[in-house]
Amino acid sequence: MKSCSICKAAIEAEAPSILTMGGYGNPRYACEACDKEIEKMLLSREPDGVFAAMKVLGDHLARTACEDNAVIATVKDLMDGATERAEAIRVGTYDFSLDREQEEELVEVPEELRETEEDRALDARDERIAKKWDKAINVAWYIALGLFAVAFVYLLIRRFF
C-alpha cells in the first residue's frame, strides 16, 4: 500500500500525485490532502493562505519526523518559491499571469518525453521477444526437472532392488 511521503497517510487512489522521485527512481507520493495544501501554497492569491498551507505541510513533516532527503529538499524548494511569491503578492508586484503559465508547464509533457508510435512498436516487439524467451526458458526448466525426477527414480530403484 502506498503512503504519503509528507504526512504518512495511506493513499487509496489508484494513481496518486507524485511529489518527487527518490533514489533509484522510486516515486514519493503525496496524498490528496497534502496535494491540496501544496496547490494552495503555490497558487493562493492571499499571502496568509500561502503561509497557512506552508505551516500545515511543515507540521506534517515535523510530526512524522520525515528523514527522506528527496522529500525534504522538494518541499523546501516549493516553500522557498511560495515565500517569494507571497512576499511579491503582499508588496503588490506579483504578476498573476505567471501562475497560468506555470500550470500549463506542469500539465504539458515536453515533446521529447512523449511516447511515439515507434516507441510503442518497439515496446510491443520487445514484449513479444520476452514472451518467446520466457516460454523457451520454462520448457528448458521443465525438461531439466523431468530429467532430475527420472534420474532420482532410477537411483531409488537401483539402490533398493
C-alpha positions as CSV (number, residue, x, y, z in Angstrom):
1,M,0.0,0.0,0.0
2,K,1.3,3.5,-0.9
3,S,1.6,6.1,1.7
4,C,2.0,9.9,1.6
5,S,5.6,10.9,1.9
6,I,4.7,14.1,3.8
7,C,2.0,13.0,6.4
8,K,2.4,9.2,6.1
9,A,-1.3,8.7,5.5
10,A,-2.4,5.7,3.5
11,I,-3.2,6.5,-0.2
12,E,-6.0,4.6,-1.7
13,A,-6.1,6.4,-5.1
14,E,-5.1,4.3,-8.0
15,A,-2.8,7.0,-9.5
16,P,-1.7,9.3,-6.7
17,S,0.2,12.5,-7.2
18,I,4.0,12.2,-7.3
19,L,5.8,14.7,-5.2
20,T,9.3,13.8,-6.3
21,M,11.4,10.9,-7.3
22,G,13.8,9.5,-4.8
23,G,16.9,7.3,-5.2
24,Y,16.8,4.6,-7.8
25,G,13.8,6.2,-9.4
26,N,11.3,5.4,-6.6
27,P,8.4,7.8,-6.6
28,R,7.5,9.8,-3.4
29,Y,3.7,10.2,-3.3
30,A,1.5,13.0,-1.9
31,C,-2.0,12.2,-0.6
32,E,-5.0,14.3,-1.7
33,A,-4.9,16.5,1.4
34,C,-1.2,17.3,1.1
35,D,-1.6,17.8,-2.6
36,K,-4.3,20.4,-2.0
37,E,-2.1,22.1,0.6
38,I,0.7,22.2,-2.0
39,E,-1.6,23.6,-4.6
40,K,-2.9,26.2,-2.1
41,M,0.7,27.1,-1.2
42,L,1.7,27.6,-4.8
43,L,-1.5,29.2,-6.2
44,S,-3.2,31.1,-3.4
45,R,-3.8,34.7,-4.2
46,E,-3.6,35.6,-0.5
47,P,-0.3,35.6,1.3
48,D,-2.0,34.4,4.5
49,G,-3.3,31.4,2.6
50,V,0.2,30.6,1.3
51,F,1.7,30.8,4.8
52,A,-1.1,28.7,6.3
53,A,-0.6,26.0,3.8
54,M,3.2,26.1,4.5
55,K,2.5,25.7,8.2
56,V,0.3,22.7,7.6
57,L,2.9,21.0,5.4
58,G,5.7,21.9,7.8
59,D,3.7,20.5,10.8
60,H,3.1,17.2,8.9
61,L,6.8,16.8,8.1
62,A,7.7,17.6,11.7
63,R,5.1,15.3,13.2
64,T,6.1,12.4,11.1
65,A,9.9,13.1,11.6
66,C,10.5,12.8,7.8
67,E,14.1,11.8,7.1
68,D,13.7,11.4,3.3
69,N,16.2,14.0,1.8
70,A,14.4,14.0,-1.5
71,V,11.1,14.9,0.1
72,I,12.6,17.5,2.4
73,A,14.5,19.2,-0.5
74,T,11.5,19.2,-2.7
75,V,9.2,20.7,-0.1
76,K,11.9,23.2,0.9
77,D,12.2,24.4,-2.7
78,L,8.5,24.6,-3.1
79,M,8.2,26.6,0.1
80,D,11.1,29.0,-0.9
81,G,9.3,29.7,-4.2
82,A,6.0,30.1,-2.4
83,T,7.5,32.5,0.1
84,E,9.0,34.7,-2.6
85,R,5.6,34.7,-4.4
86,A,3.7,35.6,-1.2
87,E,6.0,38.5,-0.5
88,A,5.6,39.8,-4.0
89,I,1.8,39.5,-3.6
90,R,2.0,41.3,-0.3
91,V,4.0,44.1,-1.9
92,G,1.8,44.2,-4.9
93,T,4.4,43.4,-7.5
94,Y,3.4,39.8,-8.4
95,D,2.1,39.1,-11.9
96,F,-0.7,36.5,-11.6
97,S,-0.4,35.6,-15.3
98,L,2.7,33.7,-14.3
99,D,0.5,31.2,-12.4
100,R,-1.3,30.2,-15.6
101,E,2.0,29.7,-17.4
102,Q,3.3,27.6,-14.6
103,E,0.2,25.5,-14.5
104,E,0.5,24.9,-18.3
105,E,4.1,23.9,-17.9
106,L,3.2,21.4,-15.1
107,V,0.5,19.8,-17.1
108,E,2.1,19.6,-20.5
109,V,4.6,16.9,-21.2
110,P,7.5,18.1,-23.3
111,E,7.7,16.8,-26.9
112,E,10.9,14.9,-26.4
113,L,9.4,12.9,-23.5
114,R,6.2,11.9,-25.3
115,E,5.8,8.4,-26.4
116,T,5.8,8.0,-30.2
117,E,4.4,5.3,-32.4
118,E,7.9,4.0,-32.9
119,D,8.3,3.7,-29.1
120,R,5.1,1.7,-28.8
121,A,6.1,-0.6,-31.7
122,L,9.5,-1.2,-30.2
123,D,7.8,-1.9,-26.8
124,A,5.4,-4.4,-28.4
125,R,8.3,-6.1,-30.3
126,D,10.4,-6.3,-27.1
127,E,7.4,-7.8,-25.3
128,R,6.9,-10.5,-28.0
129,I,10.6,-11.4,-27.8
130,A,10.5,-11.5,-24.0
131,K,7.5,-13.9,-24.1
132,K,9.2,-16.2,-26.5
133,W,12.4,-16.3,-24.3
134,D,10.2,-16.9,-21.2
135,K,8.5,-19.8,-22.9
136,A,11.8,-21.3,-24.0
137,I,13.3,-21.0,-20.6
138,N,10.2,-22.5,-19.0
139,V,10.4,-25.5,-21.4
140,A,14.1,-25.9,-20.5
141,W,13.3,-25.9,-16.8
142,Y,10.5,-28.5,-17.3
143,I,12.9,-30.8,-19.2
144,A,15.6,-30.4,-16.5
145,L,13.1,-31.1,-13.8
146,G,11.8,-34.1,-15.7
147,L,15.3,-35.5,-16.2
148,F,16.1,-34.9,-12.5
149,A,12.9,-36.8,-11.5
150,V,13.7,-39.7,-13.8
151,A,17.3,-39.9,-12.5
152,F,16.1,-39.8,-8.9
153,V,13.6,-42.6,-9.5
154,Y,16.2,-44.6,-11.4
155,L,18.7,-44.2,-8.5
156,L,16.0,-45.2,-5.9
157,I,15.0,-48.3,-7.9
158,R,18.7,-49.3,-8.5
159,R,19.5,-48.9,-4.8
160,F,16.6,-50.8,-3.3
161,F,16.0,-53.5,-5.8
